[in-house]
Amino acid sequence: MSLILHAGKSNKNAYKALIAAEYAGVQVELAPNFEMGVSNKTPEFLKMNPIGKVPVLETPDGPVFESNAIARYVARSKDDNTLYGSSLIEYAQIEQWIDFASMEIDANIAKWYYPRAGYAPFLPPAEEFAITSLKRALSALNSHLATNTYLVGHSVTLADIILTCNLYLGFAYILVKSFTSEFPHVERYFWTLVNQPNFRKIVGQVKQAEAVPAVQSAKKPSQPKESKPKAKSEPKAVAKKEPEPKEEEEEVAPKPKAKNPLDLLPPSKMVLDEWKRLYSNTKTNFREVAIKGFWDMYDPEGYSLWFCDYKYNSENTVSFVTLNKVGGFLQRMDLARKYAFGKMLVIGSEPPFKVKGLWLFRGQEVPQFVIDECYDMELYEWTKVDINDEAQKERVNQMIEDYEPFEGESLLDAKCFK
Ligand SMILES: N[C@@H](CCC(=O)N[C@@H](CS)C(=O)NCC(=O)O)C(=O)O
């Protein structure tokens, strides 16, 4: 069965179906040479969607428009997947969150963003109302996500896909860090999902907006184009010229990749991979072999050790949510694999669990690029280890070797980043 999606490559409404297709194992192809403002104005397109908006899905049984309906079609076209839940109540909850994502999140982000981008009249009281309504929705969502990794059940459903695509528009264009940090569970949820391989494949790397866009004067309604200009990716909504995400601009004029400043440090006698190998290969006599080996290799000029302590331990009331949070953190640290080794302990036999860790970083500071790229960093208090202090050194040893009881408590889990 071949399904053809008519949309440009960077349309967040089309992402919903494309991500659902990845999860469900369904083949969906983007219509070749689709050009926003041209392809969606042709008589053939208007036959598929009389309102002329994208996306549209062409199926063997006829066309479907409206991105949520398209995503539902894709999710349902394979029986053996869990995108649609597995009980009557789950089906209903998934629908509930899809409507919430569309009406409370997407609509309010659009009412805030589009007037600023020049696609609708800008009216300050209307903006204020949109922001208040969005905060109300995000605050409810934040509470739900404090004890749930996903919206419904214990795995990604269509509701997560649709909500994340809607949040994407906000995070990429208008929801700056100072706004989203009021909703830490929503942040954790968004960044975790958007970095899952099935999302990443479709959406690419997402960067959070750095500033709320200044108000643009209203743009004229777009006219269908006569001739094909140079390929430029499609706008995300309403009109034709929505600003493109940064990485797409970079695609047009790629800048040479700057060298990581950590690569410019004087060489170190410590070879990180050698330590990682020793850690992984030591199965017995850990203290005598691995820990001793660590200190023999350790180069305090080329590397530094850091303790981290989660700032919001009182929120760690559900074990699997806490474990997923730490797992997500380690996934996001992937960008630092060449320069870091870490141990993260989830401590306690009952909630609230404490999350503490030990990190070895190249250089003398917590690397700035990690702070910039990995939002989890600011959820922890960072303290440099003083290796001349024997008690601190012993704490390092215990963290590396998953020593129990750790500071008088049992470990729920110990995860290693290597
Ligand atoms: N509710 C529709 C919204 C579709 C929509 O607004 N599409 C925009 C692009 S993301 C569009 O086609 N704009 C062109 C126009 O308004 O003519 C859906 O979810 O599919």
Coordinates of C-alpha atoms and ligand atoms in Angstrom, one line a residue:
M1 CA 0.0 0.0 0.0
S2 CA 1.5 3.3 -0.9
L3 CA 0.6 6.4 1.0
I4 CA 1.7 9.8 -0.4
L5 CA 1.9 12.8 1.8
H6 CA 1.6 16.2 0.1
A7 CA 3.6 18.6 2.2
G8 CA 7.0 20.2 2.4
K9 CA 9.8 18.7 4.3
S10 CA 9.6 21.1 7.3
N11 CA 5.9 21.2 8.0
K12 CA 5.2 20.4 11.7
N13 CA 1.7 19.2 10.8
A14 CA 3.2 16.7 8.3
Y15 CA 5.7 15.6 11.0
K16 CA 2.8 14.1 12.9
A17 CA 2.1 11.5 10.2
L18 CA 5.8 10.9 9.3
I19 CA 6.7 10.2 13.0
A20 CA 3.6 8.0 13.5
A21 CA 4.8 6.1 10.3
E22 CA 8.2 5.6 11.9
Y23 CA 6.7 4.1 15.0
A24 CA 4.1 2.0 13.3
G25 CA 6.4 0.8 10.5
V26 CA 4.2 2.2 7.8
Q27 CA 5.5 3.4 4.5
V28 CA 4.7 7.1 3.8
E29 CA 6.3 9.0 1.0
L30 CA 6.4 12.8 0.6
A31 CA 5.1 13.9 -2.8
P32 CA 8.1 14.7 -4.9
N33 CA 8.8 18.4 -5.7
F34 CA 6.0 19.7 -3.5
E35 CA 6.2 23.4 -3.4
M36 CA 4.1 25.4 -0.9
G37 CA 2.0 28.0 -2.5
V38 CA 2.2 26.3 -5.9
S39 CA 1.4 22.6 -5.5
N40 CA -1.4 23.2 -3.0
K41 CA -3.2 25.6 -5.4
T42 CA -3.6 23.3 -8.4
P43 CA -7.0 21.9 -9.3
E44 CA -5.8 18.4 -8.5
F45 CA -4.8 19.4 -5.0
L46 CA -8.1 21.4 -4.4
K47 CA -10.0 18.2 -5.3
M48 CA -8.2 16.4 -2.4
N49 CA -8.6 19.3 0.0
P50 CA -11.0 22.1 -1.0
I51 CA -9.5 24.5 1.5
G52 CA -6.1 24.2 -0.2
K53 CA -4.1 23.6 3.0
V54 CA -1.4 21.1 3.6
P55 CA -0.8 18.3 4.6
V56 CA -3.0 16.0 2.5
L57 CA -2.6 12.2 2.5
E58 CA -3.3 10.3 -0.7
T59 CA -4.4 6.8 0.1
P60 CA -5.5 3.9 -2.2
D61 CA -9.1 4.7 -1.0
G62 CA -9.0 8.4 -1.4
P63 CA -7.5 11.5 0.1
V64 CA -7.5 12.6 3.8
F65 CA -6.9 16.2 4.9
E66 CA -6.4 17.6 8.5
S67 CA -3.1 16.5 10.0
N68 CA -4.5 14.8 13.1
A69 CA -6.9 12.7 10.9
I70 CA -3.9 11.8 8.6
A71 CA -1.8 10.8 11.6
R72 CA -4.7 8.7 13.0
Y73 CA -5.0 7.0 9.6
V74 CA -1.3 6.2 9.5
A75 CA -1.3 4.9 13.1
R76 CA -4.3 2.7 12.5
S77 CA -3.1 1.3 9.2
K78 CA -1.0 -1.3 11.1
D79 CA -2.7 -3.4 13.7
D80 CA 0.3 -4.4 15.8
N81 CA 1.4 -1.1 17.3
T82 CA 0.6 0.6 20.5
L83 CA 0.2 4.1 19.2
Y84 CA -3.5 3.9 19.8
G85 CA -3.4 2.3 23.2
S86 CA -4.8 -1.0 24.2
S87 CA -8.1 -0.5 26.0
L88 CA -11.2 1.6 25.7
I89 CA -10.1 4.1 28.4
E90 CA -6.7 4.4 26.7
Y91 CA -8.3 5.2 23.3
A92 CA -10.4 7.9 25.0
Q93 CA -7.4 9.3 26.9
I94 CA -5.3 9.4 23.7
E95 CA -8.2 11.3 22.0
Q96 CA -8.5 13.6 25.0
W97 CA -4.8 14.6 24.8
I98 CA -4.9 15.0 21.0
D99 CA -7.7 17.5 21.4
F100 CA -5.9 19.2 24.3
A101 CA -2.7 19.4 22.2
S102 CA -4.7 21.0 19.3
M103 CA -7.0 23.3 21.2
E104 CA -5.1 24.3 24.3
I105 CA -1.5 24.1 23.2
D106 CA -1.3 24.5 19.4
A107 CA -4.0 27.1 19.1
N108 CA -2.6 29.3 21.9
I109 CA 1.0 29.1 20.6
A110 CA -0.4 30.1 17.1
K111 CA -2.3 33.0 18.6
W112 CA 0.8 34.2 20.2
Y113 CA 3.3 33.5 17.4
Y114 CA 1.5 34.3 14.2
P115 CA 0.7 37.9 14.9
R116 CA 4.3 38.5 15.9
A117 CA 5.5 36.8 12.7
G118 CA 3.2 39.1 10.7
Y119 CA 0.6 36.5 9.7
A120 CA -2.3 37.9 11.7
P121 CA -3.2 41.3 13.2
F122 CA -1.2 42.0 16.4
L123 CA -3.5 43.0 19.3
P124 CA -1.8 43.3 22.7
P125 CA -4.9 42.1 24.7
A126 CA -5.3 39.1 22.4
E127 CA -1.7 38.2 22.9
E128 CA -2.0 38.5 26.7
F129 CA -5.0 36.2 26.6
A130 CA -3.2 33.7 24.4
I131 CA -0.2 33.6 26.8
T132 CA -2.5 33.3 29.9
S133 CA -4.4 30.4 28.2
L134 CA -1.2 28.7 27.2
K135 CA 0.3 29.0 30.7
R136 CA -2.9 27.5 32.1
A137 CA -2.6 24.5 29.7
L138 CA 1.1 24.1 30.3
S139 CA 0.7 24.1 34.0
A140 CA -1.9 21.3 33.8
L141 CA 0.3 19.4 31.5
N142 CA 3.3 19.9 33.8
S143 CA 1.4 18.4 36.7
H144 CA 0.4 15.4 34.6
L145 CA 4.0 14.9 33.5
A146 CA 5.3 15.1 37.1
T147 CA 4.2 11.5 37.6
N148 CA 3.9 10.3 34.0
T149 CA 6.7 9.8 31.5
Y150 CA 4.2 9.8 28.6
L151 CA 0.7 11.2 28.2
V152 CA -1.0 7.8 28.3
G153 CA 0.4 4.4 29.5
H154 CA 4.1 3.6 29.5
S155 CA 5.1 4.1 25.9
V156 CA 4.8 6.7 23.1
T157 CA 1.3 7.0 21.7
L158 CA -0.2 9.2 19.0
A159 CA -1.1 11.8 21.6
D160 CA 2.6 12.2 22.4
I161 CA 3.5 12.5 18.7
I162 CA 0.8 15.2 18.1
L163 CA 1.6 17.1 21.3
T164 CA 5.3 17.1 20.7
C165 CA 4.9 18.4 17.1
N166 CA 2.7 21.2 18.4
L167 CA 5.2 22.0 21.2
Y168 CA 7.9 22.0 18.6
L169 CA 6.4 25.1 16.9
G170 CA 6.5 26.9 20.2
F171 CA 9.9 25.7 21.4
A172 CA 11.5 26.5 18.0
Y173 CA 10.0 29.9 17.5
I174 CA 8.7 31.7 20.6
L175 CA 8.8 29.7 23.9
V176 CA 12.2 30.9 25.2
K177 CA 13.9 29.2 28.1
S178 CA 12.8 31.7 30.7
F179 CA 9.2 30.9 29.7
T180 CA 9.5 27.1 29.6
S181 CA 11.5 26.8 32.8
E182 CA 8.3 27.4 34.7
F183 CA 7.2 24.0 33.4
P184 CA 10.2 21.7 34.0
H185 CA 8.3 18.4 33.4
V186 CA 7.1 19.7 30.1
E187 CA 10.7 20.6 29.2
R188 CA 11.9 17.2 30.2
Y189 CA 9.1 15.6 28.2
F190 CA 9.6 17.7 25.1
W191 CA 13.4 17.3 24.9
T192 CA 13.2 13.5 25.7
L193 CA 10.6 12.9 22.9
V194 CA 12.1 15.2 20.3
N195 CA 15.4 13.4 20.7
Q196 CA 14.0 9.9 20.3
P197 CA 15.4 8.3 17.1
N198 CA 11.9 8.2 15.4
F199 CA 11.4 11.9 16.1
R200 CA 15.0 13.0 15.4
K201 CA 14.9 11.3 12.0
I202 CA 12.0 13.5 10.9
V203 CA 12.4 16.7 12.8
G204 CA 16.2 16.9 13.0
Q205 CA 18.0 18.6 15.9
V206 CA 15.7 21.2 17.6
K207 CA 17.1 24.4 19.0
Q208 CA 15.0 26.4 21.5
A209 CA 14.1 30.0 20.4
E210 CA 16.5 32.5 22.0
A211 CA 14.2 35.5 21.9
V212 CA 10.5 36.2 21.5
P213 CA 10.2 37.5 18.0
A214 CA 9.6 41.3 17.6
V215 CA 6.2 42.2 16.1
Q216 CA 6.4 42.2 12.3
S217 CA 4.1 44.4 10.3
A218 CA 1.3 42.3 8.8
K219 CA 2.3 40.5 5.6
K220 CA 0.2 40.6 2.5
P221 CA -1.8 37.4 1.8
S222 CA 0.4 35.2 -0.4
Q223 CA -0.2 34.8 -4.1
P224 CA 0.4 31.6 -6.0
K225 CA 3.8 31.7 -7.6
E226 CA 4.2 31.6 -11.3
S227 CA 7.6 30.1 -11.6
K228 CA 9.6 27.9 -9.3
P229 CA 12.2 29.8 -7.3
K230 CA 15.2 28.2 -5.8
A231 CA 14.2 25.4 -3.4
K232 CA 13.5 26.7 0.1
S233 CA 11.7 24.7 2.7
E234 CA 8.1 25.1 3.4
P235 CA 6.5 27.4 6.0
K236 CA 5.0 25.8 9.1
A237 CA 1.6 27.3 8.9
V238 CA -1.0 29.7 7.5
A239 CA 0.9 31.8 5.0
K240 CA 3.9 31.2 2.8
K241 CA 6.8 32.9 4.4
E242 CA 7.1 31.8 8.0
P243 CA 10.8 32.0 9.1
E244 CA 12.7 28.9 8.7
P245 CA 14.4 27.1 11.6
K246 CA 18.0 28.0 12.1
E247 CA 19.4 24.7 11.0
E248 CA 17.6 25.0 7.7
E249 CA 19.1 28.4 7.1
E250 CA 22.4 26.8 7.8
E251 CA 21.7 24.2 5.1
V252 CA 21.5 27.0 2.6
A253 CA 24.8 28.5 3.6
P254 CA 26.7 26.0 5.6
K255 CA 29.2 27.5 8.0
P256 CA 32.5 25.7 8.6
K257 CA 32.1 23.7 11.9
A258 CA 34.0 25.4 14.7
K259 CA 36.4 23.1 16.5
N260 CA 35.4 22.2 20.0
P261 CA 37.5 24.2 22.4
L262 CA 38.2 21.1 24.4
D263 CA 40.1 19.7 21.4
L264 CA 42.5 22.7 21.6
L265 CA 43.5 22.0 25.2
P266 CA 47.1 20.8 25.8
P267 CA 47.3 17.0 25.4
S268 CA 46.6 15.0 28.5
K269 CA 48.4 11.8 29.6
M270 CA 45.0 10.4 30.5
V271 CA 43.3 8.5 27.7
L272 CA 39.6 8.6 28.4
D273 CA 38.8 5.5 26.3
E274 CA 41.4 3.5 28.2
W275 CA 39.7 4.4 31.5
K276 CA 36.3 3.5 30.0
R277 CA 37.7 0.1 28.8
L278 CA 39.2 -0.6 32.2
Y279 CA 35.8 0.3 33.9
S280 CA 33.9 -2.0 31.5
N281 CA 36.3 -4.9 31.6
T282 CA 36.8 -5.1 35.4
K283 CA 34.4 -7.7 36.7
T284 CA 36.1 -8.6 40.0
N285 CA 38.3 -6.9 42.6
F286 CA 36.9 -3.6 41.3
R287 CA 38.5 -1.5 44.1
E288 CA 42.0 -3.0 43.5
V289 CA 41.8 -3.0 39.7
A290 CA 39.5 -0.3 38.3
I291 CA 39.5 2.3 41.1
K292 CA 43.3 2.0 41.6
G293 CA 43.7 2.1 37.8
F294 CA 41.5 5.2 37.6
W295 CA 43.7 7.2 40.1
D296 CA 46.9 5.9 38.3
M297 CA 45.6 7.3 35.1
Y298 CA 43.9 10.4 36.4
D299 CA 45.4 13.7 35.1
P300 CA 44.2 16.6 37.3
E301 CA 45.5 19.1 34.8
G302 CA 43.7 17.7 31.8
Y303 CA 40.5 16.6 33.5
S304 CA 38.3 17.6 36.4
L305 CA 35.8 15.6 38.5
W306 CA 32.4 17.0 39.5
F307 CA 29.6 15.9 41.8
C308 CA 26.1 16.7 40.7
D309 CA 23.1 16.8 42.9
Y310 CA 19.5 17.0 41.5
K311 CA 17.9 20.2 42.7
Y312 CA 14.4 18.9 42.8
N313 CA 14.7 15.6 44.6
S314 CA 11.4 16.1 46.4
E315 CA 9.7 15.7 42.9
N316 CA 11.1 12.2 42.4
T317 CA 8.1 10.5 43.7
V318 CA 7.7 7.8 41.1
S319 CA 10.5 5.4 40.5
F320 CA 10.2 4.8 36.8
V321 CA 9.7 8.5 36.0
T322 CA 12.9 9.2 38.0
L323 CA 14.8 6.5 36.2
N324 CA 13.5 7.7 32.8
K325 CA 14.5 11.2 33.7
V326 CA 18.1 10.1 34.4
G327 CA 18.1 7.8 31.3
G328 CA 17.0 10.8 29.2
F329 CA 19.8 12.9 30.7
L330 CA 22.4 10.3 29.7
Q331 CA 21.0 10.1 26.2
R332 CA 21.3 13.9 25.8
M333 CA 24.9 13.7 27.1
D334 CA 25.7 11.8 24.0
L335 CA 27.2 14.9 22.5
A336 CA 29.9 14.8 25.2
R337 CA 30.9 11.2 24.8
K338 CA 34.4 12.1 23.6
Y339 CA 35.0 14.3 26.6
A340 CA 33.2 12.8 29.6
F341 CA 32.5 9.8 31.8
G342 CA 29.7 9.8 34.3
K343 CA 28.0 7.8 37.0
M344 CA 24.4 8.6 38.0
L345 CA 23.0 7.1 41.2
V346 CA 19.3 6.9 42.0
I347 CA 19.3 6.6 45.7
G348 CA 16.7 5.4 48.2
S349 CA 14.5 2.4 48.7
E350 CA 11.3 4.5 48.7
P351 CA 10.3 7.9 47.3
P352 CA 11.3 10.6 47.1
F353 CA 14.4 9.3 45.4
K354 CA 17.6 11.3 45.4
V355 CA 19.6 11.6 42.1
K356 CA 23.3 12.3 42.5
G357 CA 26.2 11.8 40.1
L358 CA 29.8 12.0 39.5
W359 CA 31.3 13.3 36.2
L360 CA 34.7 13.3 34.8
F361 CA 35.1 16.1 32.2
R362 CA 38.0 17.1 29.9
G363 CA 39.3 20.5 31.1
Q364 CA 38.9 22.3 34.4
E365 CA 35.2 23.4 34.0
V366 CA 31.9 21.8 33.2
P367 CA 32.1 22.2 29.4
Q368 CA 30.2 25.2 28.2
F369 CA 28.9 23.5 25.1
V370 CA 27.3 20.8 27.3
I371 CA 25.7 23.5 29.5
D372 CA 24.4 25.2 26.3
E373 CA 23.1 22.0 24.6
C374 CA 21.9 19.8 27.4
Y375 CA 19.1 21.5 29.4
D376 CA 19.4 18.9 32.3
M377 CA 22.7 20.5 33.4
E378 CA 20.9 23.3 35.1
L379 CA 18.6 20.9 37.0
Y380 CA 21.7 19.9 39.0
E381 CA 23.9 21.6 41.5
W382 CA 27.6 21.1 40.3
T383 CA 30.4 21.0 42.8
K384 CA 34.0 20.4 41.8
V385 CA 35.7 17.5 43.6
D386 CA 38.7 18.5 45.7
I387 CA 40.9 15.4 45.1
N388 CA 43.2 16.5 48.0
D389 CA 40.2 15.8 50.4
E390 CA 40.3 12.1 51.2
A391 CA 36.6 12.0 52.1
Q392 CA 35.7 13.5 48.7
K393 CA 38.0 11.0 47.0
E394 CA 36.3 8.1 48.8
R395 CA 33.0 9.4 47.7
V396 CA 34.2 9.4 44.1
N397 CA 35.4 5.8 44.6
Q398 CA 32.0 4.8 46.0
M399 CA 30.1 6.4 43.1
I400 CA 32.3 4.7 40.5
E401 CA 31.8 1.3 42.1
D402 CA 28.1 1.6 43.0
Y403 CA 28.9 1.1 46.6
E404 CA 26.0 0.2 48.8
P405 CA 24.7 1.5 51.1
F406 CA 25.6 4.8 49.6
E407 CA 25.5 7.5 52.3
G408 CA 23.4 5.2 54.4
E409 CA 20.8 4.3 51.7
S410 CA 20.3 1.6 49.1
L411 CA 20.5 2.2 45.4
L412 CA 17.5 2.0 43.2
D413 CA 19.8 2.1 40.2
A414 CA 23.2 3.2 39.1
K415 CA 23.7 4.2 35.5
C416 CA 27.0 4.7 33.8
F417 CA 27.8 7.2 30.9
K418 CA 30.8 6.0 29.0
Ligands
LIG1 N1 -5.8 22.2 10.8 C1 -5.0 22.0 9.6 C2 -4.1 23.2 9.5 C3 -3.3 23.1 8.2 C4 -2.5 24.4 7.9 O1 -2.8 25.5 8.5 N2 -1.6 24.3 7.0 C5 -0.8 25.4 6.6 C6 0.6 24.9 6.5 S1 1.2 24.2 8.0 C7 -1.2 25.8 5.2 O2 -1.5 25.0 4.4 N3 -1.2 27.1 4.9 C8 -1.5 27.6 3.6 C9 -2.8 28.4 3.6 O3 -3.3 28.8 4.6 O4 -3.2 28.6 2.5 C10 -4.1 20.7 9.8 O5 -3.8 20.4 11.0 O6 -3.8 20.0 8.8

